[in-house]
Coordinates of C-alpha atoms in Angstrom, one line a residue:
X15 CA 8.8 0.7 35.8
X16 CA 10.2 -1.3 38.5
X17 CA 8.9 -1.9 42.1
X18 CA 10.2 -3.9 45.1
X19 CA 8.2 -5.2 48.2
X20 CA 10.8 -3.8 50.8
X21 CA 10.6 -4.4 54.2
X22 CA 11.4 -2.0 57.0
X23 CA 15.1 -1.6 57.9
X24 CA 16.3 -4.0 60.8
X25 CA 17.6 -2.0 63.9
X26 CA 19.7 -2.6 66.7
X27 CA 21.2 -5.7 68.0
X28 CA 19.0 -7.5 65.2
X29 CA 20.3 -5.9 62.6
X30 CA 24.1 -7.5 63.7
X31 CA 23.1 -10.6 64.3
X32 CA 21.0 -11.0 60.8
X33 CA 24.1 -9.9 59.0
X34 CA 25.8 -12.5 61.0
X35 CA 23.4 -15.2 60.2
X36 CA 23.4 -14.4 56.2
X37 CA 27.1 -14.3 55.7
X38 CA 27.4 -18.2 57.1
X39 CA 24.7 -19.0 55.3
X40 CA 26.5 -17.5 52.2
X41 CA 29.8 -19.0 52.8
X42 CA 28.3 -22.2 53.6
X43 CA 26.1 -22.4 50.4
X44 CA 29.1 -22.6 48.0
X45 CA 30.9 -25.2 49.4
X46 CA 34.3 -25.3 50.2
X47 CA 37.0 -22.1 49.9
X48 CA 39.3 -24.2 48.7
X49 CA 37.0 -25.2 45.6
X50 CA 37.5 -29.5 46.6
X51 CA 33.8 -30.0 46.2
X52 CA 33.4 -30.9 49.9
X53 CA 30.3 -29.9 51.4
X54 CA 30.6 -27.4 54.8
X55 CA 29.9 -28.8 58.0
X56 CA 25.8 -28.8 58.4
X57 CA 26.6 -28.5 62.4
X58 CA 27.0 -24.4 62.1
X59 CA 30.3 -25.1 63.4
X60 CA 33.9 -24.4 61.6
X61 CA 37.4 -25.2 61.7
X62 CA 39.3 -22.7 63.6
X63 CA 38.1 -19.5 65.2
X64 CA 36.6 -16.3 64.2
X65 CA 36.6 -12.5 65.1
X66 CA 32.7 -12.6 64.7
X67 CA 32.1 -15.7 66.4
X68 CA 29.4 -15.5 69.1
X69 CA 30.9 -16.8 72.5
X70 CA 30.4 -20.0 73.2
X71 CA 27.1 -20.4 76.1
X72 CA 26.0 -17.3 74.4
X73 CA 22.1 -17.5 73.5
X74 CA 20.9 -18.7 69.7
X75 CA 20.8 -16.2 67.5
X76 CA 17.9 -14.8 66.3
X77 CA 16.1 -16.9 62.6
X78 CA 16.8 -14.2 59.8
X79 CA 14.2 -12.6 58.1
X80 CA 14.6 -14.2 54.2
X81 CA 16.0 -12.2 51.8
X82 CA 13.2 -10.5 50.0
X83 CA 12.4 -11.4 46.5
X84 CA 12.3 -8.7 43.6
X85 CA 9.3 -8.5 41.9
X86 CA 8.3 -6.6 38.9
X87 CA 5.2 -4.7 38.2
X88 CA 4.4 -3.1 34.5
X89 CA 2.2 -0.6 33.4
X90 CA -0.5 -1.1 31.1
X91 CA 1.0 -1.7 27.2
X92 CA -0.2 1.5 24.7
X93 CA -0.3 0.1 20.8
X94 CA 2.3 -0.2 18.8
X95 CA 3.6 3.2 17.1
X96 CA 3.5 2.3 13.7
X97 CA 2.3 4.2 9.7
X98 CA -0.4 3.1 9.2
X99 CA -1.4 3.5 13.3
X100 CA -3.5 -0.2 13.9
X101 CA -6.7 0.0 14.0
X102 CA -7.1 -1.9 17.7
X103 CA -4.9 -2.8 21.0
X104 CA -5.9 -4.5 23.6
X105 CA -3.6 -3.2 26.2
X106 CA -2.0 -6.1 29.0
X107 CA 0.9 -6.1 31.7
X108 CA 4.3 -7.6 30.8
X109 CA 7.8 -6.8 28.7
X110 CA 6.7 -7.0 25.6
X111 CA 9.0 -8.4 22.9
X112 CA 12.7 -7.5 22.2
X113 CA 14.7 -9.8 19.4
X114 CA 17.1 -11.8 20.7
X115 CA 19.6 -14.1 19.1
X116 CA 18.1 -17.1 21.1
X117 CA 14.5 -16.4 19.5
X118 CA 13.3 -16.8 16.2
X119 CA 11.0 -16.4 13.1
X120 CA 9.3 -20.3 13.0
X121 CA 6.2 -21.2 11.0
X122 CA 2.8 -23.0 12.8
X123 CA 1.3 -26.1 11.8
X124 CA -0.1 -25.8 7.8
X125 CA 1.6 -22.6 7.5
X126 CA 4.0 -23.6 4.9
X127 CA 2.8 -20.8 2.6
X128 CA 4.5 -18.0 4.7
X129 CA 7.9 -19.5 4.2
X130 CA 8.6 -16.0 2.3
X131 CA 7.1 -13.5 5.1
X132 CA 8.5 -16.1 7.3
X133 CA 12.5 -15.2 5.6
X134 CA 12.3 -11.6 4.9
X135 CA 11.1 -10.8 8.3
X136 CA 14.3 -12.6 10.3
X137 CA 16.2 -10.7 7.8
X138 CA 14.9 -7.6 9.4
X139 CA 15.1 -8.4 12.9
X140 CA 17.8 -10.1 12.6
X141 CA 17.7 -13.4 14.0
X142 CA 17.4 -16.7 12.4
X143 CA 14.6 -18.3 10.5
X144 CA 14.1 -21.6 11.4
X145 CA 10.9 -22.8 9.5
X146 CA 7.9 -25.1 10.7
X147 CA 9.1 -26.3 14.2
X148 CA 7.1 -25.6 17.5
X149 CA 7.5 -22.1 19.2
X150 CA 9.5 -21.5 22.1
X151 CA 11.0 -18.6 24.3
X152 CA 12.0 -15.6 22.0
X153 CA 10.3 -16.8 19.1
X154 CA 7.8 -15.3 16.1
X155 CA 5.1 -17.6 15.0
X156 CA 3.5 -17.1 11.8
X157 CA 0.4 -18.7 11.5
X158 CA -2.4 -19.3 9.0
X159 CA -5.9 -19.2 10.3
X160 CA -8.7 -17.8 11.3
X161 CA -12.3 -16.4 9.8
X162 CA -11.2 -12.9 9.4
X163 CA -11.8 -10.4 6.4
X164 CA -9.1 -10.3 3.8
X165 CA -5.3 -8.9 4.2
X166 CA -6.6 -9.1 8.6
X167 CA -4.3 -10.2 11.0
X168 CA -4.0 -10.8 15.3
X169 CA -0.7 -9.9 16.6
X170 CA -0.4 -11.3 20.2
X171 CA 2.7 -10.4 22.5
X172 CA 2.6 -12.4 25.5
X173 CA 5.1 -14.3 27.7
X174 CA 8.4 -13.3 25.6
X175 CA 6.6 -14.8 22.2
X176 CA 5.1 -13.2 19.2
X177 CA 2.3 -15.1 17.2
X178 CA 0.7 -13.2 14.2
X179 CA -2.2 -15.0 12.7
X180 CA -4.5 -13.9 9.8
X181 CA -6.7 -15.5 7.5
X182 CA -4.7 -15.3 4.0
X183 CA -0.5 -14.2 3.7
X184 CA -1.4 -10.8 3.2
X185 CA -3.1 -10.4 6.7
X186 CA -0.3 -11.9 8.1
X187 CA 2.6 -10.5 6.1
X188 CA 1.3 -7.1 7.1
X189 CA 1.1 -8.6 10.9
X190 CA 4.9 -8.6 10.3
X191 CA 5.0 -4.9 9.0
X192 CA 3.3 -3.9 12.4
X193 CA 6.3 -5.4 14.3
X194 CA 8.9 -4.4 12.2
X195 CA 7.8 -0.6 12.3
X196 CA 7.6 -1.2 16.2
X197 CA 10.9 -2.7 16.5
X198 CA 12.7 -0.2 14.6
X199 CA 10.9 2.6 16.5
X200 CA 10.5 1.9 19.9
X201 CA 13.2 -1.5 19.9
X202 CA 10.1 -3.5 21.3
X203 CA 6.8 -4.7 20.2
X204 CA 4.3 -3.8 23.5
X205 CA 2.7 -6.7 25.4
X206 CA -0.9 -6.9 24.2
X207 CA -3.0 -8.1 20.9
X208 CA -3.7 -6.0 18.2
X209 CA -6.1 -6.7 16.1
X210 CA -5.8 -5.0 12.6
X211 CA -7.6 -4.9 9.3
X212 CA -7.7 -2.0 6.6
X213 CA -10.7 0.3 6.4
X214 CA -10.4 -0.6 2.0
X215 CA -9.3 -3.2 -0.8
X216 CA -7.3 -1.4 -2.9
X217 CA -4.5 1.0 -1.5
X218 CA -1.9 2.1 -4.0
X219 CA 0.3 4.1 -5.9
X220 CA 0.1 5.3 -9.6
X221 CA 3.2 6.0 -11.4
X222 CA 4.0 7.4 -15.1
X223 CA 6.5 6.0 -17.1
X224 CA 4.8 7.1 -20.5
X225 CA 6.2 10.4 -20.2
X226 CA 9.5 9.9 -18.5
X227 CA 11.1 6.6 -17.6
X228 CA 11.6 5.3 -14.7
X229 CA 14.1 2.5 -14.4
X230 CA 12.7 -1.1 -12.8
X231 CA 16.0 -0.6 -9.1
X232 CA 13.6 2.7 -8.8
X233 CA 10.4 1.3 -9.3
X234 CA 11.3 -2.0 -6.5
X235 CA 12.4 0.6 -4.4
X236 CA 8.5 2.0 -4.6
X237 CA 7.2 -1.4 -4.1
X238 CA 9.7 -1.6 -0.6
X239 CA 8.0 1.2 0.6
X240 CA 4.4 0.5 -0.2
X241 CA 4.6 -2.8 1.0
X242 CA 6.0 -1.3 4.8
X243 CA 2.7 1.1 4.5
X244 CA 0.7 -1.7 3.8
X245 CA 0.0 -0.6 0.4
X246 CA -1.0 -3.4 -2.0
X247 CA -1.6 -2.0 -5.7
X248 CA 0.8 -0.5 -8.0
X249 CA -0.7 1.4 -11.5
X250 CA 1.6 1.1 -14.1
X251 CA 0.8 4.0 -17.0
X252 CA 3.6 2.7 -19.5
X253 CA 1.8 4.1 -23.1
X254 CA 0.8 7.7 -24.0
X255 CA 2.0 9.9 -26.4
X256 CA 5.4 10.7 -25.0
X257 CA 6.3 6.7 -25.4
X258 CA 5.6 3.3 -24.9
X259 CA 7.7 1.9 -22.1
X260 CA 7.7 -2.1 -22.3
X261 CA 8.7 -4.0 -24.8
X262 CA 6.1 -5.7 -27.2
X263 CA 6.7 -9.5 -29.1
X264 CA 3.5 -8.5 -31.1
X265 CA 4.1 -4.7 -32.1
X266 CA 7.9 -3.9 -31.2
X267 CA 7.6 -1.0 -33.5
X268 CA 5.8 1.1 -31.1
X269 CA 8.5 0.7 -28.0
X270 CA 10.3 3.6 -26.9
X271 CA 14.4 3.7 -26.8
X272 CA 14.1 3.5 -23.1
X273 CA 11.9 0.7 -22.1
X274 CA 11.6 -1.8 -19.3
X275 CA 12.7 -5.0 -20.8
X276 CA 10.4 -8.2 -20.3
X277 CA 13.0 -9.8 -17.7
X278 CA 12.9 -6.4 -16.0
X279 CA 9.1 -6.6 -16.2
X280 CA 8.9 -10.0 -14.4
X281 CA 11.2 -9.3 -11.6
X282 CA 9.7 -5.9 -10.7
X283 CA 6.3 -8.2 -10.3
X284 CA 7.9 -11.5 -8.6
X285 CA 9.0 -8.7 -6.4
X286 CA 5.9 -7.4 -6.2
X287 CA 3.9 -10.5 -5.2
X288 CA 6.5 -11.5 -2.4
X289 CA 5.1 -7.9 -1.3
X290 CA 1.6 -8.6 -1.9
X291 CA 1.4 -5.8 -4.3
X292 CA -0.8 -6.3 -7.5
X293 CA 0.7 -4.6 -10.4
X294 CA -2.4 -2.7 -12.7
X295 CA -1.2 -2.1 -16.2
X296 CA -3.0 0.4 -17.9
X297 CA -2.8 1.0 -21.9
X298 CA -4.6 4.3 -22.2
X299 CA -7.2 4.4 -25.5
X300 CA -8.6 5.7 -28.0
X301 CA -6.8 8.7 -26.3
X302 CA -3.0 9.1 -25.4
X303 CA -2.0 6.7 -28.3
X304 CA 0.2 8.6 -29.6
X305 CA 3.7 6.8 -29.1
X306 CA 1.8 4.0 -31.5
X307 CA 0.3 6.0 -33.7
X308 CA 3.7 7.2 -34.6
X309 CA 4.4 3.9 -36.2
X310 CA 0.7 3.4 -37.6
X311 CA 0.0 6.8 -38.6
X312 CA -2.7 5.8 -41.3
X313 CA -4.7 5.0 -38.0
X314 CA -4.7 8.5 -36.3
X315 CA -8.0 10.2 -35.6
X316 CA -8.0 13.1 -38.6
X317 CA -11.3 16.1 -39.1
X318 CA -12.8 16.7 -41.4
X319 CA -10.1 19.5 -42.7
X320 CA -7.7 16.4 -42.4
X321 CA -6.0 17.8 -39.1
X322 CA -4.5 15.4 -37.2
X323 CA -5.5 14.9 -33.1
X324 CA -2.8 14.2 -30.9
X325 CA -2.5 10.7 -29.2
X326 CA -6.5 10.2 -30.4
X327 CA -6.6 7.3 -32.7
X328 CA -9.5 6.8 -35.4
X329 CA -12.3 4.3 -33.8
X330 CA -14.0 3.9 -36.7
X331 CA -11.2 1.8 -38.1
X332 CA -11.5 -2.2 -37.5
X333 CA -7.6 -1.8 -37.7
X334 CA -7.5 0.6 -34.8
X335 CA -9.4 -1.8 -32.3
X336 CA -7.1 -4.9 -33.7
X337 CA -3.8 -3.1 -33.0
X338 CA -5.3 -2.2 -29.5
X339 CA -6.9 -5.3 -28.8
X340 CA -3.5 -7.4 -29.5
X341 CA -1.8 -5.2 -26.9
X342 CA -4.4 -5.8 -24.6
X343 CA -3.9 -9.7 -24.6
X344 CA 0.0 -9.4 -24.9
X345 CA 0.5 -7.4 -22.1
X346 CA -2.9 -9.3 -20.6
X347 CA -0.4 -12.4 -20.6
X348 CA 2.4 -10.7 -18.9
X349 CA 0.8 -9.2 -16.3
X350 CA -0.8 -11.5 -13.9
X351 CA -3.0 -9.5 -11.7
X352 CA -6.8 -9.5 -11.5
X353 CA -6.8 -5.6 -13.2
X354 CA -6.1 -4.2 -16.6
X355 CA -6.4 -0.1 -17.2
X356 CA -8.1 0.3 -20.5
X357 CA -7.8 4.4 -20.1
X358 CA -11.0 5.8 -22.1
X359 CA -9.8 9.4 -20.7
X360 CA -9.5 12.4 -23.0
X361 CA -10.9 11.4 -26.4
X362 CA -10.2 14.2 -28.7
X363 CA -12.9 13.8 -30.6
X364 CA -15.2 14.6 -27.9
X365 CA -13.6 18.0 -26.6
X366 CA -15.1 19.7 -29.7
X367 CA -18.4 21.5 -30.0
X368 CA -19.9 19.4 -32.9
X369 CA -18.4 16.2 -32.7
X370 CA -20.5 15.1 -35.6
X371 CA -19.6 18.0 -37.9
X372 CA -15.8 17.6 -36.9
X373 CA -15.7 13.8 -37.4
X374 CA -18.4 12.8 -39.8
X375 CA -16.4 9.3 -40.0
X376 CA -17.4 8.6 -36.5
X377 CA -21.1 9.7 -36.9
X378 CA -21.6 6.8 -39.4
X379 CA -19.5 4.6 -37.9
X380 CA -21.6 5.3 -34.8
X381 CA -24.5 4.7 -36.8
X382 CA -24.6 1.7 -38.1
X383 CA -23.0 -0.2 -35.3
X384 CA -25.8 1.0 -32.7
X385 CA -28.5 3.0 -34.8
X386 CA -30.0 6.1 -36.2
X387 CA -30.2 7.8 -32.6
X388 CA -26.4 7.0 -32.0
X389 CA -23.4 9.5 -32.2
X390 CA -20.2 9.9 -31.3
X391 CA -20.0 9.4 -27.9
X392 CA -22.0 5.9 -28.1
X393 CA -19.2 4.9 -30.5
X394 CA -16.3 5.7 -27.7
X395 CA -18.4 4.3 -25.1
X396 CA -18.5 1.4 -26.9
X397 CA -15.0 0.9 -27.6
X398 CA -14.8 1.5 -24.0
X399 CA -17.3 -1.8 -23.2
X400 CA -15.5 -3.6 -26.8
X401 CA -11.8 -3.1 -24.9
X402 CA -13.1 -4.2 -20.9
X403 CA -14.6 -7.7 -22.9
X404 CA -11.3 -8.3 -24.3
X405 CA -9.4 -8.0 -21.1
X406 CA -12.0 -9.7 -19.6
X407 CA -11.9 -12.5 -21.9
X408 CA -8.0 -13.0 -20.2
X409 CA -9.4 -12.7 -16.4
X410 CA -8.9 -9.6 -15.7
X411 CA -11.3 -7.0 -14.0
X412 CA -11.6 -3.8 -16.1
X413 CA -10.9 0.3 -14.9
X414 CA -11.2 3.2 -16.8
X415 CA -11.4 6.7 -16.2
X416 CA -14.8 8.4 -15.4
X417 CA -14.3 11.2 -18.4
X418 CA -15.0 7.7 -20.1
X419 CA -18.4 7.4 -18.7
X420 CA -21.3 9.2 -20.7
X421 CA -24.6 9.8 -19.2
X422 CA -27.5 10.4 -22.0
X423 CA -26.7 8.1 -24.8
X424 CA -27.5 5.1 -26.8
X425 CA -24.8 2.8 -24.9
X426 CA -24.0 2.7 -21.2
X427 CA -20.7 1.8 -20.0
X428 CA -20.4 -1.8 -18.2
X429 CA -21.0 -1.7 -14.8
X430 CA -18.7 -4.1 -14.1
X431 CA -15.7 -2.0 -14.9
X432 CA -14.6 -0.2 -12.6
X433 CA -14.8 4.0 -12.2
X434 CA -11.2 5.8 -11.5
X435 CA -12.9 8.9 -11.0
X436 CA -10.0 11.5 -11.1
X437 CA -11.6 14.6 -12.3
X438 CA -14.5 16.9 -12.4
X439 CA -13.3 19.2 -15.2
X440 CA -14.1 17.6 -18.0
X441 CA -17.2 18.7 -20.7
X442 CA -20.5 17.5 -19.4
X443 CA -18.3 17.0 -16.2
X444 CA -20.2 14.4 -14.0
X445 CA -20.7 14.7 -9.7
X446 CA -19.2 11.4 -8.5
X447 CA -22.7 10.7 -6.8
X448 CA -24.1 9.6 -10.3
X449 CA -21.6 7.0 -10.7
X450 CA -22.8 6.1 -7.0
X451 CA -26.0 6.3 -7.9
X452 CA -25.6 4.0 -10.7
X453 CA -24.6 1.1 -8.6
X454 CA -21.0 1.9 -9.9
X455 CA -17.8 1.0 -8.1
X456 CA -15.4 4.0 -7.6
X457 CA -11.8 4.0 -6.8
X458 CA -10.0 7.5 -5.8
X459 CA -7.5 9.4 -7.4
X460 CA -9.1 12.6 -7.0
X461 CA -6.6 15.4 -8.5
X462 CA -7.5 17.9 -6.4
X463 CA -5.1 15.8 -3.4
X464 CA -3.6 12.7 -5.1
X465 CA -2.4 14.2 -8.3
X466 CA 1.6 14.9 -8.3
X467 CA 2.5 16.3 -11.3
X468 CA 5.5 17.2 -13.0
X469 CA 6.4 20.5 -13.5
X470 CA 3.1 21.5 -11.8
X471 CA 1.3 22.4 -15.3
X472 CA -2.6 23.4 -15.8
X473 CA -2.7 24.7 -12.0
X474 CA -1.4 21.6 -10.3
X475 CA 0.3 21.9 -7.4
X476 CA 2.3 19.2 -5.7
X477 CA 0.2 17.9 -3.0
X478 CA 1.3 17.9 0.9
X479 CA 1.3 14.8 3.3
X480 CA -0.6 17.2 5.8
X481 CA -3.4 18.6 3.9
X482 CA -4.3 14.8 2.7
X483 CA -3.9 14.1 6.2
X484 CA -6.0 16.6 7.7
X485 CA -8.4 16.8 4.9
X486 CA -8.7 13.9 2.5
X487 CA -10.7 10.5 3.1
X488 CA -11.7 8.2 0.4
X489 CA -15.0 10.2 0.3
X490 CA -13.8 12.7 -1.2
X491 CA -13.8 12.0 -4.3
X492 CA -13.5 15.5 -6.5
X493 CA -12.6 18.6 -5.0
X494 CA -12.8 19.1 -1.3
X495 CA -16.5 17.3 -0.6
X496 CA -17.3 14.2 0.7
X497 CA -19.8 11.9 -0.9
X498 CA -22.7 10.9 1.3
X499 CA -21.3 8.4 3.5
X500 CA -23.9 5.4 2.4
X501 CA -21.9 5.2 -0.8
X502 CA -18.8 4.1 1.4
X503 CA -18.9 0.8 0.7
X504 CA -18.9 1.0 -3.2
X505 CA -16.1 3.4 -2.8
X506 CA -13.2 0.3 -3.4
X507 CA -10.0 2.4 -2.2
X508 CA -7.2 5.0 -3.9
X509 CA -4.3 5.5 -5.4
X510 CA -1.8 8.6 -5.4
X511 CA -0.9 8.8 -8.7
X512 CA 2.1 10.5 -10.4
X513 CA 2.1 11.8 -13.7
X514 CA 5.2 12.9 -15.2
X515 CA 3.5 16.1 -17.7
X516 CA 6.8 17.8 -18.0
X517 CA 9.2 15.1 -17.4
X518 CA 12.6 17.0 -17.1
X519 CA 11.1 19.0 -13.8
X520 CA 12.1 16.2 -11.3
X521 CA 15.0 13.7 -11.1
X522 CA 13.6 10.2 -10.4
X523 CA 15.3 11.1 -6.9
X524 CA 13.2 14.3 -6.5
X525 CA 10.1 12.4 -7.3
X526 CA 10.9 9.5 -4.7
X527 CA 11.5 12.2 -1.7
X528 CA 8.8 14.6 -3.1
X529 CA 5.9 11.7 -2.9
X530 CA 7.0 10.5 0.6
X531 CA 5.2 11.9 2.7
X532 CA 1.8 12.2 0.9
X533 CA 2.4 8.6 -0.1
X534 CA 2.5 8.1 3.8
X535 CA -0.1 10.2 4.5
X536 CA -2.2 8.3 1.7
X537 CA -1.5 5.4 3.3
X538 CA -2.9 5.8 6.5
X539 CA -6.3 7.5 5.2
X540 CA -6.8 4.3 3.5
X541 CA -5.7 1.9 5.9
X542 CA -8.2 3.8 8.5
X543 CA -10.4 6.6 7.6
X544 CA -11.0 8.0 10.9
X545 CA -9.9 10.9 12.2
X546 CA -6.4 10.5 13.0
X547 CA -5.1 10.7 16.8
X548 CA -1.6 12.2 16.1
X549 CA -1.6 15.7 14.5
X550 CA 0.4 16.0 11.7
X551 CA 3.7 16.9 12.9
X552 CA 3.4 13.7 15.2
X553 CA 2.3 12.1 12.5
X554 CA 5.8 13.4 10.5
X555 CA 8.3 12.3 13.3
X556 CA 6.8 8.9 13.8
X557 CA 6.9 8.1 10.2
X558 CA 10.8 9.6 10.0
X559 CA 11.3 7.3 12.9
X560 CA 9.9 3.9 11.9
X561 CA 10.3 3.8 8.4

């Protein structure tokens, strides 16, 4: 909004002799009509005469009143309309920022590291990256610093520069995801600081390519858009029953026709940590084996009428946990994130009344590897705790799925893997609270919001961006009930997951518009579990708008 001081209008003979008084001091401040540099007369006399001339012996004209200066006035700044909204802005009075091809993206003293964030971002905005030289007009400083918490950042917008700051490169590479969005919405970032940080540590998506493939141009795509949401962990599912998706140096016998190569592999993740996007591979077991168990059939799990289970492999077999185990390390080696999946979901052994009966093999086994009192489920819980050692032997953090988690037996799982709790339906199904309870550390992919699946089988339906929206926080962990909210803090995040049951349901385009939303919605809950201020159709238009 613009306001002038304006004085009242002159009147009368004033207002002539004012207008007189201006125009000679107009003509006689740029020099000479006939452009010869020579400087006019300071007498207030001219060469020749003039219509307007006062008379001569006429009194002195009046001294003009000086021209009146414009100045500008600005509201108060409102934050930057971004997905996910910041968390805090402290509002101020000025422009704001606009790109210009006479500012810049430069880097601050010992900020070398965000050469990268540094790049991509003048890409964006289009204007030019110039590296580690000092700030000036126009410009976007990125800057290392500070005593923050992890992936924080300060976004400052003040006369006609940017500086984002933030303790680590994530902090401030999401800094740069905040002025993107706001850019592209609005054209401007608002004058103001923002100060931003997300409400958990792991934010992320969970995708399926056991069951149907996904190629690696569609799954950078996914890692494009998580990073503008600020989401930073990708869960890759690549082995079930339906195939195994990657190929293996130790066991290519098991790899599917249609596999992500090793190349493909590594640039999906150098992609990925440009992003600062963690990849989680997960090899499912001693369930949803079944693509390697088609290779090493002497190793699937049999009863005692000799039926074969599906996908379930045979635990009491020191070949089944070597076959696993080298797996585990391969793909251990490839992958270079602080996570490994081991699955532990949906043992077949265990969905039957009398495990014992059914799979007297397992009963021994069970037996003399933890004692008389021991059965079944202490042996799976402790090829659960057997397969988190070895991927914790290659520096990786453990998850598993809580139908892996048995309450009542012999053994106790680890408590330093970490709890995907996903489901409540499940025999002996366990209340997330007890994992809680336990001390445990629980990440959310509750099906009853985050699970898109294929084909909508078993009484899935696809989940909506609103209803997470309106309904979902990361205390909800099964069904529609929050846990207590003093087990917040061991509650580590989410992931909307996508699980590809009847593969042929959804094009890989169908998938990518179908999860869009509820990706977005995701995103936000986990970024800031407050109550949002936008209602959902809001909500909709701004994220059409800015991403």
């Amino acid at each position: 909004m613009m306001r002038y001081s304006i004085r009242g209008p002159h009147k009368g003979p004033a207002l002539l002799a004012t207008a007189v008084a201006l125009a000679t001091v107009a003509a006689c401040s740029g020099g000479s009509p006939s452009g010869s540099g020579t400087p006019a007369a300071s007498s207030g006399t001219t060469s020749g005469t003039s219509a307007d001339a006062a008379p001569t012996g006429a009194p002195p004209s009046p001294t003009p009143t000086p021209t009146p200066t414009p100045t500008r006035t600005y509201p108060l700044s409102t934050a930057p309309r971004t997905v996910p909204a910041v968390r805090d802005h402290e509002a101020a009075r000025g422009p704001g920022w606009k790109p210009a091809p006479s500012g810049g993206v430069v880097l601050a003293a010992n900020s070398a590291g965000l050469a990268d964030e540094g790049r991509l971002l003048a890409g964006e905005l289009g204007i030019p990256y110039r590296g580690a030289v000092a700030a000036g007009p126009g410009d976007v400083e990125l800057a290392l610093g500070g005593t923050g918490a992890p992936e924080s950042y300060n976004l400052t917008v003040r006369d006609n520069r940017v500086r984002i700051s933030g303790p680590d490169e994530a902090g401030v590479f999401y800094g740069t995801r905040t002025l993107k969005q706001s850019v592209k919405g609005s054209g401007a970032m608002p004058e103001g600081v923002v100060t931003d940080a997300p409400a958990k540590p792991q934010r992320g998506l969970n995708l399926d390519i056991a069951r149907k493939f996904f190629t690696a141009g569609w799954i950078e795509a996914r890692l494009r858009e998580m990073a503008d949401l600020k989401l930073n962990q990708f869960g890759l599912h690549f082995s079930d029953d339906q195939g195994f998706r990657i190929a293996s140096d130790s066991h290519p016998e098991i790899v599917s026709a249609q596999h992500l190569s090793k190349a493909e592999v590594r640039r999906i993740l150098a992609l990925a940590q440009t992003l600062h996007i963690t990849v989680v591979p997960e090899i499912d077991s001693p369930g949803h084996l079944g693509a390697v168990l088609r290779a090493h059939p002497d190793l699937q799990l049999r009863n005692v009428q000799g039926t074969p289970r599906q996908g379930a492999i045979d635990i009491s077999k020191p070949a089944s946990a070597k076959i696993v185990d080298e797996l585990l390390r391969e793909y251990s080696a490839l992958f270079p994130g602080g996570w490994f999946h081991v699955g532990a979901d949906e043992y077949q052994a265990l969905t039957v009344r009398n495990p014992a009966a059914s799979y007297p093999q397992l009963a021994t086994a069970a037996r003399q590897k933890y004692g008389p009192q021991a059965g079944v489920q202490d042996l799976a819980e402790g090829w659960l705790n057997d397969r988190a050692a070895v991927v914790r032997a290659a520096g990786k953090t453990a998850k598993a799925w809580n139908d892996g988690f048995f309450r009542g037996g012999v053994v106790n799982a680890d408590k330093r893997i970490e709890v995907e709790y996903w489901t409540g339906k499940e025999i002996g199904a366990r209340p997330p609270a007890e994992y809680l309870a336990e001390g445990r550390k629980v990440v959310n992919l509750n099906d009853e919001f985050l699970y898109y699946v294929l084909g909508e089988p078993n009484q899935f339906t696809y989940p909506t961006g609103r209803r997470i929206y309106e309904q979902w926080t990361p205390l909800v962990l099964r069904g529609t009930t929050p846990v207590p909210a003093r087990y917040d803090p061991q509650i580590l995040g989410g992931r909307f997951a996508v699980w590809c049951d009847l593969s042929g349901a959804q094009t890989m385009a169908q998938v990518a518009d179908g999860i869009r939303m509820p990706l977005t919605a995701t995103a936000q809950k986990l970024w800031d579990a407050r109550t949002p201020t936008l209602t959902w159709e809001q909500f909709r238009a701004l994220a059409t708008k800015v991403r």
